[in-house]
Tab-separated table of C-alpha atoms in Angstrom:
chain	number	residue	atom	x	y	z
A	1	UNK	CA	2.745	-14.115	-10.643
A	2	UNK	CA	4.981	-11.044	-10.617
A	3	UNK	CA	7.883	-11.494	-8.150
A	4	UNK	CA	7.241	-8.405	-6.058
A	5	UNK	CA	10.038	-8.778	-3.448
A	6	UNK	CA	12.677	-9.560	-6.072
A	7	UNK	CA	11.584	-6.641	-8.224
A	8	UNK	CA	12.123	-4.115	-5.439
A	9	UNK	CA	15.505	-5.534	-4.441
A	10	UNK	CA	17.486	-3.747	-7.175
A	11	UNK	CA	16.304	-0.126	-7.234
A	12	UNK	CA	13.848	-0.377	-10.125
A	13	UNK	CA	12.936	2.710	-12.136
A	14	UNK	CA	9.215	3.361	-12.415
A	15	UNK	CA	7.267	5.609	-14.766
A	16	UNK	CA	4.743	7.467	-12.628
A	17	UNK	CA	0.992	7.434	-13.208
A	18	UNK	CA	0.290	10.764	-14.924
A	19	UNK	CA	-3.201	11.647	-16.130
A	20	UNK	CA	-3.209	12.408	-19.830
A	21	UNK	CA	0.442	11.382	-20.163
A	22	UNK	CA	1.129	7.766	-19.118
A	23	UNK	CA	-0.803	6.122	-21.949
A	24	UNK	CA	0.395	3.084	-23.921
A	25	UNK	CA	2.396	5.111	-26.433
A	26	UNK	CA	4.411	6.980	-23.816
A	27	UNK	CA	4.835	3.874	-21.663
A	28	UNK	CA	6.213	1.944	-24.639
A	29	UNK	CA	8.890	4.566	-25.278
A	30	UNK	CA	9.892	4.807	-21.611
A	31	UNK	CA	10.125	1.026	-21.283
A	32	UNK	CA	12.276	0.925	-24.402
A	33	UNK	CA	14.622	3.466	-22.823
A	34	UNK	CA	15.045	1.525	-19.602
A	35	UNK	CA	12.053	1.967	-17.298
A	36	UNK	CA	11.624	-1.270	-15.364
A	37	UNK	CA	7.880	-0.848	-15.001
A	38	UNK	CA	5.301	1.722	-16.019
A	39	UNK	CA	2.086	2.743	-14.330
A	40	UNK	CA	-1.149	3.329	-16.166
A	41	UNK	CA	-2.767	6.714	-15.958
A	42	UNK	CA	-4.765	6.850	-12.742
A	43	UNK	CA	-8.044	4.964	-13.205
A	44	UNK	CA	-11.327	5.920	-11.571
A	45	UNK	CA	-12.848	3.061	-9.586
A	46	UNK	CA	-16.218	4.764	-9.953
A	47	UNK	CA	-15.752	4.945	-13.721
A	48	UNK	CA	-14.960	1.239	-13.824
A	49	UNK	CA	-18.047	0.486	-11.747
A	50	UNK	CA	-20.141	2.204	-14.432
A	51	UNK	CA	-18.392	0.157	-17.154
A	52	UNK	CA	-17.213	3.413	-18.714
A	53	UNK	CA	-15.380	2.516	-21.928
A	54	UNK	CA	-13.000	5.487	-21.760
A	55	UNK	CA	-12.015	4.458	-18.247
A	56	UNK	CA	-11.544	0.827	-19.240
A	57	UNK	CA	-9.448	1.888	-22.227
A	58	UNK	CA	-6.838	3.236	-19.782
A	59	UNK	CA	-6.012	-0.388	-18.945
A	60	UNK	CA	-4.881	-1.227	-22.499
A	61	UNK	CA	-1.321	-2.522	-22.763
A	62	UNK	CA	1.447	-0.953	-24.809
A	63	UNK	CA	3.075	-2.960	-27.620
A	64	UNK	CA	5.458	-5.424	-26.001
A	65	UNK	CA	4.332	-4.460	-22.493
A	66	UNK	CA	4.315	-7.639	-20.431
A	67	UNK	CA	3.573	-6.070	-17.058
A	68	UNK	CA	1.924	-2.890	-15.867
A	69	UNK	CA	1.058	-1.385	-12.491
A	70	UNK	CA	-2.521	-0.137	-12.319
A	71	UNK	CA	-3.350	2.830	-10.117
A	72	UNK	CA	-6.928	3.243	-8.908
A	73	UNK	CA	-8.451	6.287	-7.271
A	74	UNK	CA	-11.596	6.640	-5.215
A	75	UNK	CA	-12.707	6.942	-1.598
A	76	UNK	CA	-15.330	4.222	-1.128
A	77	UNK	CA	-13.786	1.020	0.267
A	78	UNK	CA	-16.379	-1.325	-1.233
A	79	UNK	CA	-16.163	0.235	-4.697
A	80	UNK	CA	-12.376	0.280	-4.612
A	81	UNK	CA	-12.276	-3.381	-3.556
A	82	UNK	CA	-14.778	-4.532	-6.169
A	83	UNK	CA	-13.051	-2.702	-9.004
A	84	UNK	CA	-9.595	-3.816	-7.898
A	85	UNK	CA	-10.843	-7.397	-8.109
A	86	UNK	CA	-12.303	-6.688	-11.565
A	87	UNK	CA	-8.983	-5.245	-12.756
A	88	UNK	CA	-7.155	-8.290	-11.429
A	89	UNK	CA	-9.467	-10.627	-13.340
A	90	UNK	CA	-9.212	-8.611	-16.545
A	91	UNK	CA	-5.462	-8.058	-16.508
A	92	UNK	CA	-4.376	-11.524	-15.434
A	93	UNK	CA	-0.624	-12.091	-15.686
A	94	UNK	CA	-0.133	-8.625	-17.190
A	95	UNK	CA	-0.829	-7.043	-13.800
A	96	UNK	CA	2.283	-6.479	-11.703
A	97	UNK	CA	0.492	-4.928	-8.749
A	98	UNK	CA	-2.251	-2.499	-7.842
A	99	UNK	CA	-1.666	0.977	-6.477
A	100	UNK	CA	-4.054	3.255	-4.611
A	101	UNK	CA	-3.817	6.958	-5.369
A	102	UNK	CA	-3.691	9.019	-2.186
A	103	UNK	CA	-1.389	11.671	-3.605
A	104	UNK	CA	-3.082	13.460	-6.492
A	105	UNK	CA	-3.550	17.115	-5.447
A	106	UNK	CA	-5.766	18.199	-8.375
A	107	UNK	CA	-8.788	20.175	-7.211
A	108	UNK	CA	-11.284	18.100	-9.206
A	109	UNK	CA	-9.933	14.977	-7.488
A	110	UNK	CA	-9.592	16.165	-3.888
A	111	UNK	CA	-12.953	17.980	-3.995
A	112	UNK	CA	-14.594	14.556	-4.209
A	113	UNK	CA	-12.577	13.154	-1.321
A	114	UNK	CA	-10.186	11.247	-3.567
A	115	UNK	CA	-6.427	11.456	-4.067
A	116	UNK	CA	-4.487	13.382	-1.451
A	117	UNK	CA	-7.714	14.291	0.371
A	118	UNK	CA	-7.419	10.824	1.908
A	119	UNK	CA	-4.353	11.976	3.834
A	120	UNK	CA	-6.785	13.995	5.939
A	121	UNK	CA	-8.796	10.817	6.581
A	122	UNK	CA	-6.204	8.212	7.608
A	123	UNK	CA	-8.781	5.855	9.102
A	124	UNK	CA	-10.744	5.816	5.847
A	125	UNK	CA	-7.507	5.441	3.893
A	126	UNK	CA	-6.604	2.388	5.968
A	127	UNK	CA	-10.097	0.946	5.454
A	128	UNK	CA	-9.619	1.263	1.697
A	129	UNK	CA	-6.280	-0.537	1.814
A	130	UNK	CA	-7.719	-3.329	3.965
A	131	UNK	CA	-10.702	-3.743	1.656
A	132	UNK	CA	-8.585	-3.866	-1.478
A	133	UNK	CA	-5.958	-6.241	-0.080
A	134	UNK	CA	-8.700	-8.639	1.008
A	135	UNK	CA	-10.283	-8.529	-2.441
A	136	UNK	CA	-7.192	-9.284	-4.540
A	137	UNK	CA	-4.257	-11.668	-4.617
A	138	UNK	CA	-1.782	-9.191	-6.110
A	139	UNK	CA	0.273	-6.860	-3.909
A	140	UNK	CA	-1.240	-3.461	-3.178
A	141	UNK	CA	0.829	-0.273	-3.019
A	142	UNK	CA	-0.152	3.205	-1.842
A	143	UNK	CA	1.122	6.492	-3.242
A	144	UNK	CA	0.817	9.643	-1.134
A	145	UNK	CA	2.495	12.949	-0.329
A	146	UNK	CA	4.510	14.559	2.444
A	147	UNK	CA	1.272	15.717	4.034
A	148	UNK	CA	-1.740	17.856	3.257
A	149	UNK	CA	-0.413	21.339	4.054
A	150	UNK	CA	2.846	22.929	5.183
A	151	UNK	CA	3.626	21.829	8.719
A	152	UNK	CA	1.545	18.680	8.302
A	153	UNK	CA	4.427	16.209	8.530
A	154	UNK	CA	2.242	13.119	8.667
A	155	UNK	CA	3.809	10.956	5.952
A	156	UNK	CA	5.784	8.577	8.243
A	157	UNK	CA	2.795	7.841	10.471
A	158	UNK	CA	0.506	7.622	7.429
A	159	UNK	CA	2.922	5.123	5.875
A	160	UNK	CA	2.885	2.995	9.034
A	161	UNK	CA	-0.917	2.925	9.011
A	162	UNK	CA	-0.975	1.884	5.354
A	163	UNK	CA	1.574	-0.846	6.050
A	164	UNK	CA	-0.464	-2.104	9.001
A	165	UNK	CA	-3.542	-2.160	6.751
A	166	UNK	CA	-1.759	-4.405	4.266
A	167	UNK	CA	0.169	-2.196	1.844
A	168	UNK	CA	3.099	-4.076	0.301
A	169	UNK	CA	4.873	-0.900	-0.863
A	170	UNK	CA	4.505	2.821	-0.273
A	171	UNK	CA	5.503	5.602	-2.660
A	172	UNK	CA	5.950	9.111	-1.318
A	173	UNK	CA	6.154	12.399	-3.191
A	174	UNK	CA	8.156	15.026	-1.341
A	175	UNK	CA	5.672	17.913	-1.592
A	176	UNK	CA	2.601	18.793	0.432
A	177	UNK	CA	-0.711	18.433	-1.377
A	178	UNK	CA	-1.404	22.167	-1.136
A	179	UNK	CA	1.933	22.867	-2.851
A	180	UNK	CA	0.719	21.110	-5.984
A	181	UNK	CA	3.988	21.147	-7.987
A	182	UNK	CA	5.374	24.438	-6.718
A	183	UNK	CA	8.702	24.708	-4.954
A	184	UNK	CA	10.999	21.757	-4.451
A	185	UNK	CA	10.344	18.223	-3.299
A	186	UNK	CA	11.746	17.424	0.146
A	187	UNK	CA	13.567	14.129	-0.149
A	188	UNK	CA	14.045	14.094	3.612
A	189	UNK	CA	10.485	12.869	4.030
A	190	UNK	CA	11.298	9.869	1.838
A	191	UNK	CA	14.136	8.969	4.219
A	192	UNK	CA	11.826	9.382	7.225
A	193	UNK	CA	9.222	7.113	5.653
A	194	UNK	CA	11.932	4.561	4.883
A	195	UNK	CA	12.864	4.528	8.565
A	196	UNK	CA	9.217	4.178	9.597
A	197	UNK	CA	8.200	1.069	7.637
A	198	UNK	CA	9.494	-2.374	6.712
A	199	UNK	CA	7.946	-2.571	3.236
A	200	UNK	CA	9.738	-1.181	0.155
A	201	UNK	CA	9.620	2.596	-0.248
A	202	UNK	CA	9.550	4.347	-3.617
A	203	UNK	CA	10.794	7.924	-3.839
A	204	UNK	CA	9.154	10.464	-6.119
A	205	UNK	CA	9.648	14.137	-6.862
A	206	UNK	CA	12.146	16.253	-8.815
A	207	UNK	CA	14.026	13.422	-10.524
A	208	UNK	CA	14.939	15.055	-13.827
A	209	UNK	CA	18.169	13.289	-14.790
A	210	UNK	CA	20.289	10.285	-13.978
A	211	UNK	CA	22.272	12.078	-11.294
A	212	UNK	CA	19.021	12.958	-9.514
A	213	UNK	CA	17.990	9.299	-9.373
A	214	UNK	CA	21.336	8.250	-7.917
A	215	UNK	CA	21.254	11.109	-5.416
A	216	UNK	CA	17.738	10.224	-4.275
A	217	UNK	CA	18.742	6.641	-3.535
A	218	UNK	CA	21.932	7.742	-1.773
A	219	UNK	CA	20.222	10.352	0.401
A	220	UNK	CA	17.029	8.503	1.280
A	221	UNK	CA	17.776	4.794	1.077
A	222	UNK	CA	14.635	4.352	-1.011
A	223	UNK	CA	14.129	1.011	-2.732
A	224	UNK	CA	12.818	2.364	-6.043
A	225	UNK	CA	12.741	5.641	-7.946
A	226	UNK	CA	9.592	6.913	-9.627
A	227	UNK	CA	10.019	9.472	-12.403
A	228	UNK	CA	7.156	11.706	-13.495
A	229	UNK	CA	7.604	15.136	-15.091
A	230	UNK	CA	11.308	14.464	-15.620
A	231	UNK	CA	10.304	11.965	-18.309
A	232	UNK	CA	8.032	14.341	-20.217
A	233	UNK	CA	9.610	14.759	-23.629
A	234	UNK	CA	12.586	12.885	-22.214
A	235	UNK	CA	12.141	9.094	-22.077
A	236	UNK	CA	15.957	8.918	-22.270
A	237	UNK	CA	16.022	9.858	-18.561
A	238	UNK	CA	15.531	6.181	-17.691
A	239	UNK	CA	18.685	5.097	-19.521
A	240	UNK	CA	20.566	7.927	-17.840
A	241	UNK	CA	19.198	6.970	-14.420
A	242	UNK	CA	20.069	3.310	-14.857
A	243	UNK	CA	23.652	4.213	-15.757
A	244	UNK	CA	23.972	6.623	-12.833
A	245	UNK	CA	22.646	4.061	-10.365
A	246	UNK	CA	25.211	1.566	-11.663
A	247	UNK	CA	28.016	4.098	-11.262
A	248	UNK	CA	28.561	4.263	-15.017
A	249	UNK	CA	28.810	7.322	-17.300
A	250	UNK	CA	25.401	8.531	-18.386
A	251	UNK	CA	24.539	8.251	-22.087
A	252	UNK	CA	24.837	11.580	-23.879
A	253	UNK	CA	21.762	13.732	-24.260
A	254	UNK	CA	19.854	13.186	-27.509
A	255	UNK	CA	20.615	15.540	-30.362
A	256	UNK	CA	17.988	17.505	-32.271
A	257	UNK	CA	17.425	14.837	-34.902
A	258	UNK	CA	16.956	12.185	-32.219
A	259	UNK	CA	14.463	14.401	-30.420
A	260	UNK	CA	12.418	14.868	-33.560
A	261	UNK	CA	12.654	11.173	-34.436
A	262	UNK	CA	11.335	10.197	-31.004
A	263	UNK	CA	8.503	12.718	-31.254
A	264	UNK	CA	7.608	11.308	-34.661
A	265	UNK	CA	7.515	7.754	-33.302
A	266	UNK	CA	5.431	8.914	-30.364
A	267	UNK	CA	2.875	10.530	-32.676
A	268	UNK	CA	2.635	7.397	-34.809
A	269	UNK	CA	2.194	5.147	-31.767
A	270	UNK	CA	-0.491	7.460	-30.446
A	271	UNK	CA	-2.272	7.469	-33.811
A	272	UNK	CA	-2.253	3.675	-33.834
A	273	UNK	CA	-3.981	3.813	-30.454
A	274	UNK	CA	-6.308	6.790	-30.841
A	275	UNK	CA	-7.020	7.008	-34.569
A	276	UNK	CA	-6.911	10.297	-36.459
A	277	UNK	CA	-7.498	12.639	-33.540
A	278	UNK	CA	-4.283	12.796	-31.498
A	279	UNK	CA	-4.547	16.292	-30.036
A	280	UNK	CA	-3.086	14.953	-26.783
A	281	UNK	CA	0.204	14.748	-28.721
A	282	UNK	CA	0.406	18.546	-28.684
A	283	UNK	CA	1.832	18.747	-25.170
A	284	UNK	CA	4.260	15.917	-25.864
A	285	UNK	CA	5.471	17.666	-29.028
A	286	UNK	CA	6.092	20.852	-27.020
A	287	UNK	CA	8.148	18.907	-24.491
A	288	UNK	CA	10.229	17.135	-27.130
A	289	UNK	CA	10.899	20.320	-29.070
A	290	UNK	CA	11.789	22.573	-26.115
A	291	UNK	CA	15.052	24.359	-26.855
A	292	UNK	CA	15.293	23.391	-30.521
A	293	UNK	CA	15.828	26.037	-33.207
A	294	UNK	CA	12.412	27.098	-34.468
A	295	UNK	CA	10.476	25.510	-31.601
A	296	UNK	CA	9.097	28.788	-30.276
A	297	UNK	CA	7.886	29.805	-33.730
A	298	UNK	CA	6.311	26.373	-34.229
A	299	UNK	CA	4.251	26.550	-31.040
A	300	UNK	CA	1.178	27.917	-32.790
A	301	UNK	CA	1.353	25.287	-35.522
A	302	UNK	CA	1.744	22.514	-32.961
A	303	UNK	CA	-1.345	23.750	-31.144
A	304	UNK	CA	-3.285	23.507	-34.413
A	305	UNK	CA	-2.252	19.907	-35.107
A	306	UNK	CA	-4.967	17.265	-34.996
A	307	UNK	CA	-3.772	14.152	-36.839
A	308	UNK	CA	-0.441	12.460	-37.363
A	309	UNK	CA	0.031	14.094	-40.768
A	310	UNK	CA	-0.229	17.534	-39.144
A	311	UNK	CA	2.495	16.639	-36.665
A	312	UNK	CA	4.694	15.095	-39.363
A	313	UNK	CA	4.657	18.372	-41.294
A	314	UNK	CA	5.679	20.369	-38.222
A	315	UNK	CA	8.455	17.900	-37.418
A	316	UNK	CA	9.751	18.176	-40.997
A	317	UNK	CA	9.769	21.979	-40.702
A	318	UNK	CA	11.683	21.789	-37.430
A	319	UNK	CA	14.318	19.542	-38.978
A	320	UNK	CA	14.752	22.042	-41.802
A	321	UNK	CA	15.178	24.798	-39.217
A	322	UNK	CA	17.779	22.732	-37.362
A	323	UNK	CA	19.716	22.172	-40.570
A	324	UNK	CA	19.520	25.862	-41.421
A	325	UNK	CA	21.012	26.765	-38.033
A	326	UNK	CA	24.305	25.082	-38.693
A	327	UNK	CA	23.950	21.484	-37.604
A	328	UNK	CA	26.458	19.264	-39.409
A	329	UNK	CA	26.957	15.550	-39.372
A	330	UNK	CA	30.036	15.958	-37.172
A	331	UNK	CA	28.768	18.491	-34.643
A	332	UNK	CA	25.098	17.877	-33.879
A	333	UNK	CA	22.984	20.563	-32.250
A	334	UNK	CA	22.436	19.330	-28.706
A	335	UNK	CA	19.902	20.381	-26.168
A	336	UNK	CA	21.307	21.204	-22.734
A	337	UNK	CA	23.109	18.066	-21.621
A	338	UNK	CA	20.644	17.497	-18.780
A	339	UNK	CA	18.480	19.457	-16.369
A	340	UNK	CA	21.229	18.849	-13.807
A	341	UNK	CA	23.923	20.674	-15.765
């Protein structure tokens, strides 16, 4: 079984569970670039209970992916426990640990009492953790936020309750649920949670480059760093973060050709998973191409792409535009060196 304590002893880098983003294709690229573990997209326990094929498909492994963390969401203890046990049976040795989503602020999630809505129901949240930990042998983690609304500084106490209920790790995002993704993440709450519990603490929020990851660990004492939006169109952030945490120079930012090459690989991996219709690649293509010559003009064409051939044509056009704007073999056109610069 996955060595949970050893894993969290060396500041692992985790790819966050992001709906519509953290599929096998994206996980494979992030793992290749240095992520120590990737989460699945968040998985509905209710959907699993109905044997929904689309929901079950979220549990598919990426090529070469030996371990994955599975995040479940829901608010019914019995359903969460039963489906956690089902996931454990299905995943076998590929399952690193289970995670319970108590941090998603999306309206369609919280309106049903799921995600960060559970921060307003700490007793129910603890019941869910107890039910799941009793139902499975794997460790159970909980991901949550600073609190529900501004002034609701409940994360440390919430973390203690989750630990008492059996959570083996807690991950905290430094924004309130009502903030969604506006403003800045408060890393101070991560430090306060770290002081409040004995289990490993994972920090999350506003890690966009290697220096951010190192700063988060230094300021908060967190045991692991979870990267979400900072990895969108930028799987290289994991290599940069690993170097920064080791006190080494960060690898240079990818040049335009490397950006396009990664986008091309991403599209092909997604096509191998999804078939001809890979419209979900549109947002990834936008992220990869941000800042490149011709990217703004290509936006409309990207939004019309459906299959891998469509994306290949746009990528070829972008490379031609890059070449036309003066890139030479000796002085590549670089994107900004990092979001921290």
